[in-house]
């Protein structure tokens, strides 16, 4: 490991759903998890999902999304898509459509919230000492007009758009590597001191738009992401890699860290990943924090739940926000 995280380091995280476990664990252990966007009681804003992410950008599934988040924050990319209209008339931000479930009452409220949000994103990039990226997917949807990447096809939310406005993109190795290289260059242009840690989410795809079995797509996607992470670490020995993916999926795990659906990582699996992260990536003894109940549960899981009710309660606390779930929920579809 080329570096470790000290109690005073401001740590920001971004990536797929699994990144939320890392942020909860850091906060619960008293490390300095950086949060730059806090709730502001303004028209159209709800106190929803603040503090789950450093800034309220939601899950960042693809390398293109990550690059464009930075570019949008600094005015380097201005996508044509401004808002999506839900069936009830309320509006959502196309780039974080599930961050506020009820949407916004009008475009003015949405764009005011977006301006505050992007200012918080800039503060995150500039203030962090360590930036941890959890690579999650290669499949995604982009605008045909300008290549803007979104976490969900608008149809999943019942949003009507012109035919052909959005197209499916499954990024290969070269595309993903190029996007990550461009992101890292831009990131270092605004924060030269920050260290970068990469990891790959062990959560497989819930569905695929490719004409093949989802298992084939999941293995292809994770293989590309793992190879990209390896290539970036080879080129820059200062970039750290933490093996979340290998801990859960490797033969030594024997498949025991997956739930019955063979997709969700069990609380025991999360606990194992976080314990090894603590052992190998963190140093020092931070001041004990007062975490929210979910963070406390994620950091200190019961080794043997005393009953089914207790186990169910624990699993509810460790659930994460996942846009992919909308694809398979009743009424969802692309």
CSV table of C-alpha atoms in Angstrom, one decimal:
chain,number,residue,atom,x,y,z
A,1,UNK,CA,0.0,0.0,0.0
A,2,UNK,CA,1.7,3.2,-1.1
A,3,UNK,CA,0.0,5.3,1.6
A,4,UNK,CA,-2.3,5.0,4.6
A,5,UNK,CA,-5.1,7.3,5.8
A,6,UNK,CA,-4.5,9.2,9.1
A,7,UNK,CA,-7.2,10.5,11.4
A,8,UNK,CA,-6.6,14.1,10.2
A,9,UNK,CA,-6.9,13.3,6.5
A,10,UNK,CA,-10.0,14.7,4.8
A,11,UNK,CA,-11.4,11.7,2.9
A,12,UNK,CA,-13.9,12.0,0.1
A,13,UNK,CA,-15.5,9.0,-1.7
A,14,UNK,CA,-17.3,8.5,-4.9
A,15,UNK,CA,-18.5,5.6,-7.0
A,16,UNK,CA,-21.1,2.8,-7.0
A,17,UNK,CA,-23.4,1.8,-4.2
A,18,UNK,CA,-20.7,-0.1,-2.4
A,19,UNK,CA,-18.8,3.1,-1.8
A,20,UNK,CA,-21.4,4.0,0.8
A,21,UNK,CA,-20.2,1.2,3.1
A,22,UNK,CA,-16.7,2.8,3.1
A,23,UNK,CA,-18.0,6.3,3.9
A,24,UNK,CA,-20.1,4.9,6.8
A,25,UNK,CA,-17.2,3.0,8.2
A,26,UNK,CA,-14.9,5.9,8.1
A,27,UNK,CA,-17.3,8.2,9.9
A,28,UNK,CA,-18.2,5.5,12.5
A,29,UNK,CA,-14.5,5.0,13.4
A,30,UNK,CA,-14.0,8.7,13.9
A,31,UNK,CA,-12.0,9.4,10.8
A,32,UNK,CA,-12.5,12.7,8.9
A,33,UNK,CA,-15.1,11.8,6.3
A,34,UNK,CA,-15.4,15.0,4.2
A,35,UNK,CA,-18.9,16.4,3.7
A,36,UNK,CA,-19.2,19.7,1.8
A,37,UNK,CA,-22.9,19.8,1.1
A,38,UNK,CA,-25.3,20.2,4.0
A,39,UNK,CA,-29.0,20.7,4.1
A,40,UNK,CA,-30.2,24.3,3.4
A,41,UNK,CA,-33.9,25.0,4.0
A,42,UNK,CA,-34.6,26.6,0.7
A,43,UNK,CA,-37.7,26.3,-1.6
A,44,UNK,CA,-38.0,22.9,-3.2
A,45,UNK,CA,-35.2,21.3,-1.2
A,46,UNK,CA,-35.8,18.4,1.2
A,47,UNK,CA,-33.4,17.1,3.9
A,48,UNK,CA,-32.8,13.9,1.9
A,49,UNK,CA,-29.6,12.0,1.4
A,50,UNK,CA,-27.4,14.8,2.7
A,51,UNK,CA,-24.2,13.4,4.3
A,52,UNK,CA,-24.5,10.0,2.5
A,53,UNK,CA,-22.1,11.4,-0.1
A,54,UNK,CA,-19.5,14.2,0.3
A,55,UNK,CA,-21.7,16.3,-1.9
A,56,UNK,CA,-25.2,15.2,-2.9
A,57,UNK,CA,-24.2,13.7,-6.3
A,58,UNK,CA,-25.6,10.2,-5.7
A,59,UNK,CA,-23.9,7.1,-7.0
A,60,UNK,CA,-21.3,7.5,-9.8
A,61,UNK,CA,-21.3,4.3,-11.7
A,62,UNK,CA,-19.1,4.9,-14.7
A,63,UNK,CA,-15.8,6.5,-15.4
A,64,UNK,CA,-17.5,8.9,-17.8
A,65,UNK,CA,-19.9,10.0,-15.1
A,66,UNK,CA,-17.0,10.7,-12.7
A,67,UNK,CA,-15.1,12.8,-15.3
A,68,UNK,CA,-18.2,14.7,-16.2
A,69,UNK,CA,-19.1,15.4,-12.6
A,70,UNK,CA,-15.8,17.3,-12.2
A,71,UNK,CA,-16.2,19.0,-15.6
A,72,UNK,CA,-19.7,20.1,-14.8
A,73,UNK,CA,-18.6,21.5,-11.4
A,74,UNK,CA,-16.0,23.7,-13.1
A,75,UNK,CA,-18.0,24.7,-16.1
A,76,UNK,CA,-15.9,22.7,-18.5
A,77,UNK,CA,-18.9,20.7,-19.7
A,78,UNK,CA,-22.5,22.1,-19.9
A,79,UNK,CA,-24.8,19.3,-20.9
A,80,UNK,CA,-27.9,20.1,-22.8
A,81,UNK,CA,-30.2,18.1,-20.5
A,82,UNK,CA,-31.4,20.5,-17.8
A,83,UNK,CA,-34.3,18.6,-16.2
A,84,UNK,CA,-36.5,15.5,-16.6
A,85,UNK,CA,-40.2,15.8,-16.0
A,86,UNK,CA,-41.8,13.1,-13.9
A,87,UNK,CA,-45.3,11.8,-14.7
A,88,UNK,CA,-46.7,14.0,-11.8
A,89,UNK,CA,-45.1,17.1,-13.3
A,90,UNK,CA,-42.3,17.5,-10.8
A,91,UNK,CA,-38.7,17.8,-12.1
A,92,UNK,CA,-35.6,15.8,-11.3
A,93,UNK,CA,-31.9,16.4,-12.1
A,94,UNK,CA,-30.9,14.0,-14.9
A,95,UNK,CA,-27.5,13.6,-13.3
A,96,UNK,CA,-28.8,12.6,-9.9
A,97,UNK,CA,-32.4,11.6,-10.5
A,98,UNK,CA,-33.0,9.7,-7.3
A,99,UNK,CA,-31.2,11.9,-4.9
A,100,UNK,CA,-34.4,13.6,-4.0
A,101,UNK,CA,-37.3,11.2,-4.5
A,102,UNK,CA,-40.1,13.7,-4.9
A,103,UNK,CA,-38.2,15.9,-7.3
A,104,UNK,CA,-38.4,19.7,-7.5
A,105,UNK,CA,-41.5,21.8,-8.0
A,106,UNK,CA,-40.1,23.9,-10.9
A,107,UNK,CA,-36.9,24.5,-12.9
A,108,UNK,CA,-35.9,27.5,-10.8
A,109,UNK,CA,-35.8,25.4,-7.6
A,110,UNK,CA,-33.9,22.6,-9.3
A,111,UNK,CA,-31.2,24.8,-10.9
A,112,UNK,CA,-30.8,26.7,-7.6
A,113,UNK,CA,-30.2,23.4,-5.8
A,114,UNK,CA,-27.8,22.3,-8.6
A,115,UNK,CA,-25.7,25.5,-8.3
A,116,UNK,CA,-25.3,24.9,-4.6
A,117,UNK,CA,-24.5,21.3,-5.3
A,118,UNK,CA,-21.8,22.0,-7.9
A,119,UNK,CA,-20.2,24.5,-5.6
A,120,UNK,CA,-20.1,21.8,-2.9
A,121,UNK,CA,-18.5,19.4,-5.5
A,122,UNK,CA,-15.8,22.0,-6.1
A,123,UNK,CA,-15.1,22.3,-2.4
A,124,UNK,CA,-14.9,18.5,-2.2
A,125,UNK,CA,-12.4,18.2,-4.9
A,126,UNK,CA,-10.2,21.0,-3.6
A,127,UNK,CA,-10.4,20.2,0.1
A,128,UNK,CA,-9.9,16.4,0.2
A,129,UNK,CA,-6.6,14.9,1.2
A,130,UNK,CA,-7.6,11.4,-0.1
A,131,UNK,CA,-10.1,10.6,-2.8
A,132,UNK,CA,-11.4,7.1,-2.9
A,133,UNK,CA,-13.1,5.9,-6.1
A,134,UNK,CA,-15.2,2.7,-6.2
A,135,UNK,CA,-15.5,1.6,-9.8
A,136,UNK,CA,-18.8,0.0,-10.4
A,137,UNK,CA,-20.1,-0.4,-14.0
A,138,UNK,CA,-19.2,-0.1,-17.6
A,139,UNK,CA,-22.8,-0.1,-18.9
A,140,UNK,CA,-24.7,3.2,-18.9
A,141,UNK,CA,-26.8,5.7,-20.8
A,142,UNK,CA,-25.6,8.9,-22.6
A,143,UNK,CA,-27.3,11.7,-24.4
A,144,UNK,CA,-27.0,11.3,-28.2
A,145,UNK,CA,-26.5,15.0,-28.6
A,146,UNK,CA,-23.5,15.6,-26.4
A,147,UNK,CA,-22.5,12.3,-24.7
A,148,UNK,CA,-23.7,13.4,-21.2
A,149,UNK,CA,-23.8,10.3,-18.9
A,150,UNK,CA,-26.7,9.7,-16.5
A,151,UNK,CA,-27.1,6.9,-13.9
A,152,UNK,CA,-30.4,5.7,-15.3
A,153,UNK,CA,-32.3,5.7,-18.5
A,154,UNK,CA,-35.1,8.3,-18.1
A,155,UNK,CA,-37.8,5.6,-19.0
A,156,UNK,CA,-37.0,3.8,-15.7
A,157,UNK,CA,-38.6,6.8,-13.9
A,158,UNK,CA,-41.5,7.1,-16.4
A,159,UNK,CA,-39.9,10.2,-18.0
A,160,UNK,CA,-40.8,10.7,-21.6
A,161,UNK,CA,-38.0,11.8,-24.0
A,162,UNK,CA,-37.8,12.0,-27.8
A,163,UNK,CA,-36.9,8.7,-29.5
A,164,UNK,CA,-33.2,8.3,-29.9
A,165,UNK,CA,-32.4,11.0,-27.4
A,166,UNK,CA,-30.5,8.6,-25.1
A,167,UNK,CA,-28.3,5.7,-26.2
A,168,UNK,CA,-26.8,2.7,-24.5
A,169,UNK,CA,-23.0,2.7,-24.0
A,170,UNK,CA,-21.0,-0.2,-22.7
A,171,UNK,CA,-17.5,1.2,-22.3
A,172,UNK,CA,-14.6,-1.1,-23.1
A,173,UNK,CA,-11.1,-1.1,-21.6
A,174,UNK,CA,-9.7,1.8,-23.8
A,175,UNK,CA,-12.7,4.0,-23.2
A,176,UNK,CA,-12.8,3.5,-19.4
A,177,UNK,CA,-9.0,3.9,-19.1
A,178,UNK,CA,-9.2,7.1,-21.2
A,179,UNK,CA,-12.0,8.5,-19.1
A,180,UNK,CA,-10.2,7.8,-15.8
A,181,UNK,CA,-6.9,9.3,-17.1
A,182,UNK,CA,-8.8,12.5,-18.1
A,183,UNK,CA,-10.5,12.6,-14.7
A,184,UNK,CA,-7.2,12.2,-12.8
A,185,UNK,CA,-5.5,14.9,-14.9
A,186,UNK,CA,-8.3,17.3,-14.3
A,187,UNK,CA,-8.6,16.4,-10.6
A,188,UNK,CA,-4.9,17.0,-10.1
A,189,UNK,CA,-5.1,20.3,-11.8
A,190,UNK,CA,-7.3,21.6,-8.9
A,191,UNK,CA,-5.8,19.5,-6.1
A,192,UNK,CA,-2.1,18.4,-6.5
A,193,UNK,CA,-1.7,17.2,-2.9
A,194,UNK,CA,-4.5,14.7,-2.8
A,195,UNK,CA,-3.8,11.0,-2.9
A,196,UNK,CA,-6.0,8.6,-4.9
A,197,UNK,CA,-7.3,5.2,-3.9
A,198,UNK,CA,-9.1,2.9,-6.3
A,199,UNK,CA,-11.3,-0.1,-5.6
A,200,UNK,CA,-13.8,-2.2,-7.5
A,201,UNK,CA,-17.3,-2.9,-6.3
A,202,UNK,CA,-18.0,-6.6,-5.7
A,203,UNK,CA,-21.7,-6.1,-6.4
A,204,UNK,CA,-22.6,-7.7,-9.8
A,205,UNK,CA,-25.0,-6.2,-12.3
A,206,UNK,CA,-28.7,-6.5,-11.5
A,207,UNK,CA,-29.5,-6.5,-15.3
A,208,UNK,CA,-27.8,-5.9,-18.6
A,209,UNK,CA,-28.9,-4.2,-21.8
A,210,UNK,CA,-26.6,-6.4,-23.8
A,211,UNK,CA,-28.2,-9.4,-25.6
A,212,UNK,CA,-26.6,-11.9,-23.3
A,213,UNK,CA,-26.9,-13.3,-19.9
A,214,UNK,CA,-26.4,-10.8,-17.0
A,215,UNK,CA,-23.7,-13.1,-15.6
A,216,UNK,CA,-21.6,-12.7,-18.7
A,217,UNK,CA,-22.1,-8.9,-18.7
A,218,UNK,CA,-21.2,-8.7,-15.0
A,219,UNK,CA,-17.9,-10.6,-15.4
A,220,UNK,CA,-17.0,-8.6,-18.5
A,221,UNK,CA,-17.7,-5.3,-16.7
A,222,UNK,CA,-15.8,-6.2,-13.5
A,223,UNK,CA,-12.9,-7.5,-15.5
A,224,UNK,CA,-12.6,-4.3,-17.5
A,225,UNK,CA,-12.8,-2.2,-14.3
A,226,UNK,CA,-10.2,-4.3,-12.5
A,227,UNK,CA,-7.8,-4.2,-15.5
A,228,UNK,CA,-8.2,-0.4,-15.7
A,229,UNK,CA,-7.4,0.0,-12.0
A,230,UNK,CA,-4.4,-2.3,-12.4
A,231,UNK,CA,-3.1,-0.3,-15.4
A,232,UNK,CA,-3.5,3.0,-13.6
A,233,UNK,CA,-1.6,1.7,-10.6
A,234,UNK,CA,1.2,0.4,-12.8
A,235,UNK,CA,1.5,3.8,-14.5
A,236,UNK,CA,1.4,5.7,-11.2
A,237,UNK,CA,2.8,3.7,-8.2
A,238,UNK,CA,1.4,6.5,-6.0
A,239,UNK,CA,-2.2,5.4,-6.7
A,240,UNK,CA,-3.3,2.9,-4.1
A,241,UNK,CA,-5.6,-0.1,-4.8
A,242,UNK,CA,-7.7,-1.7,-2.2
A,243,UNK,CA,-9.1,-5.2,-3.1
A,244,UNK,CA,-12.8,-5.0,-2.1
A,245,UNK,CA,-13.7,-7.0,-5.1
A,246,UNK,CA,-11.2,-9.8,-4.4
A,247,UNK,CA,-12.1,-10.0,-0.7
A,248,UNK,CA,-15.7,-10.8,-1.5
A,249,UNK,CA,-15.4,-12.7,-4.8
A,250,UNK,CA,-12.1,-14.6,-4.4
A,251,UNK,CA,-12.0,-18.4,-3.9
A,252,UNK,CA,-11.0,-17.9,-0.3
A,253,UNK,CA,-14.4,-16.4,0.4
A,254,UNK,CA,-16.1,-19.6,-0.8
A,255,UNK,CA,-19.2,-17.6,-1.9
A,256,UNK,CA,-20.2,-17.1,1.7
A,257,UNK,CA,-20.3,-13.2,1.5
A,258,UNK,CA,-23.2,-13.1,-0.9
A,259,UNK,CA,-26.9,-13.2,0.1
A,260,UNK,CA,-29.4,-15.7,-1.3
A,261,UNK,CA,-29.9,-13.5,-4.4
A,262,UNK,CA,-26.2,-14.0,-5.1
A,263,UNK,CA,-25.9,-10.3,-5.7
A,264,UNK,CA,-26.1,-8.4,-2.4
A,265,UNK,CA,-23.1,-8.5,-0.2
A,266,UNK,CA,-24.0,-9.8,3.2
A,267,UNK,CA,-23.4,-7.8,6.4
A,268,UNK,CA,-20.6,-10.2,7.2
A,269,UNK,CA,-19.0,-9.6,3.9
A,270,UNK,CA,-19.1,-5.9,4.3
A,271,UNK,CA,-17.7,-6.2,7.8
A,272,UNK,CA,-14.8,-8.3,6.5
A,273,UNK,CA,-14.0,-5.8,3.8
A,274,UNK,CA,-14.1,-2.9,6.3
A,275,UNK,CA,-12.0,-4.8,8.9
A,276,UNK,CA,-9.3,-5.3,6.3
A,277,UNK,CA,-9.6,-1.7,5.1
A,278,UNK,CA,-9.0,-0.6,8.7
A,279,UNK,CA,-6.1,-2.9,9.2
A,280,UNK,CA,-4.2,-2.0,6.0
A,281,UNK,CA,-5.4,1.5,5.0
A,282,UNK,CA,-6.0,3.4,8.2
A,283,UNK,CA,-3.4,4.4,10.8
A,284,UNK,CA,-3.6,6.1,14.2
A,285,UNK,CA,-6.3,6.3,16.7
A,286,UNK,CA,-9.0,8.9,16.0
A,287,UNK,CA,-11.2,10.4,18.6
A,288,UNK,CA,-14.3,8.2,18.9
A,289,UNK,CA,-17.1,9.6,16.8
A,290,UNK,CA,-20.8,9.7,17.5
A,291,UNK,CA,-22.1,8.0,14.3
A,292,UNK,CA,-25.7,7.7,13.1
A,293,UNK,CA,-27.2,4.3,13.8
A,294,UNK,CA,-26.6,3.1,10.2
A,295,UNK,CA,-22.9,4.0,10.3
A,296,UNK,CA,-22.4,2.4,13.7
A,297,UNK,CA,-24.0,-0.8,12.5
A,298,UNK,CA,-21.9,-0.9,9.4
A,299,UNK,CA,-18.7,-0.4,11.4
A,300,UNK,CA,-19.4,-2.8,14.2
A,301,UNK,CA,-21.7,-5.6,12.9
A,302,UNK,CA,-22.8,-8.3,15.3
A,303,UNK,CA,-20.8,-11.5,14.8
A,304,UNK,CA,-23.8,-13.6,15.6
A,305,UNK,CA,-27.2,-12.0,15.5
A,306,UNK,CA,-29.3,-13.3,18.4
A,307,UNK,CA,-32.4,-13.8,16.4
A,308,UNK,CA,-34.0,-13.3,13.0
A,309,UNK,CA,-35.6,-10.0,14.1
A,310,UNK,CA,-32.2,-8.6,15.1
A,311,UNK,CA,-30.6,-9.7,11.9
A,312,UNK,CA,-33.4,-8.2,9.8
A,313,UNK,CA,-33.0,-4.9,11.7
A,314,UNK,CA,-29.2,-4.9,11.1
A,315,UNK,CA,-29.6,-5.6,7.4
A,316,UNK,CA,-32.0,-2.7,7.1
A,317,UNK,CA,-29.5,-0.4,8.7
A,318,UNK,CA,-26.8,-1.4,6.3
A,319,UNK,CA,-28.8,-1.0,3.1
A,320,UNK,CA,-27.5,1.5,0.6
A,321,UNK,CA,-28.9,3.8,-2.0
A,322,UNK,CA,-28.8,1.9,-5.4
A,323,UNK,CA,-30.1,3.3,-8.6
A,324,UNK,CA,-30.0,-0.1,-10.3
A,325,UNK,CA,-32.8,-1.3,-8.0
A,326,UNK,CA,-35.2,1.0,-9.9
A,327,UNK,CA,-34.7,-1.2,-13.0
A,328,UNK,CA,-36.3,-4.3,-11.4
A,329,UNK,CA,-38.8,-2.5,-9.1
A,330,UNK,CA,-42.5,-2.9,-10.1
A,331,UNK,CA,-43.2,-0.4,-12.8
A,332,UNK,CA,-39.6,0.1,-13.7
A,333,UNK,CA,-38.1,-0.6,-17.1
A,334,UNK,CA,-36.0,0.9,-19.8
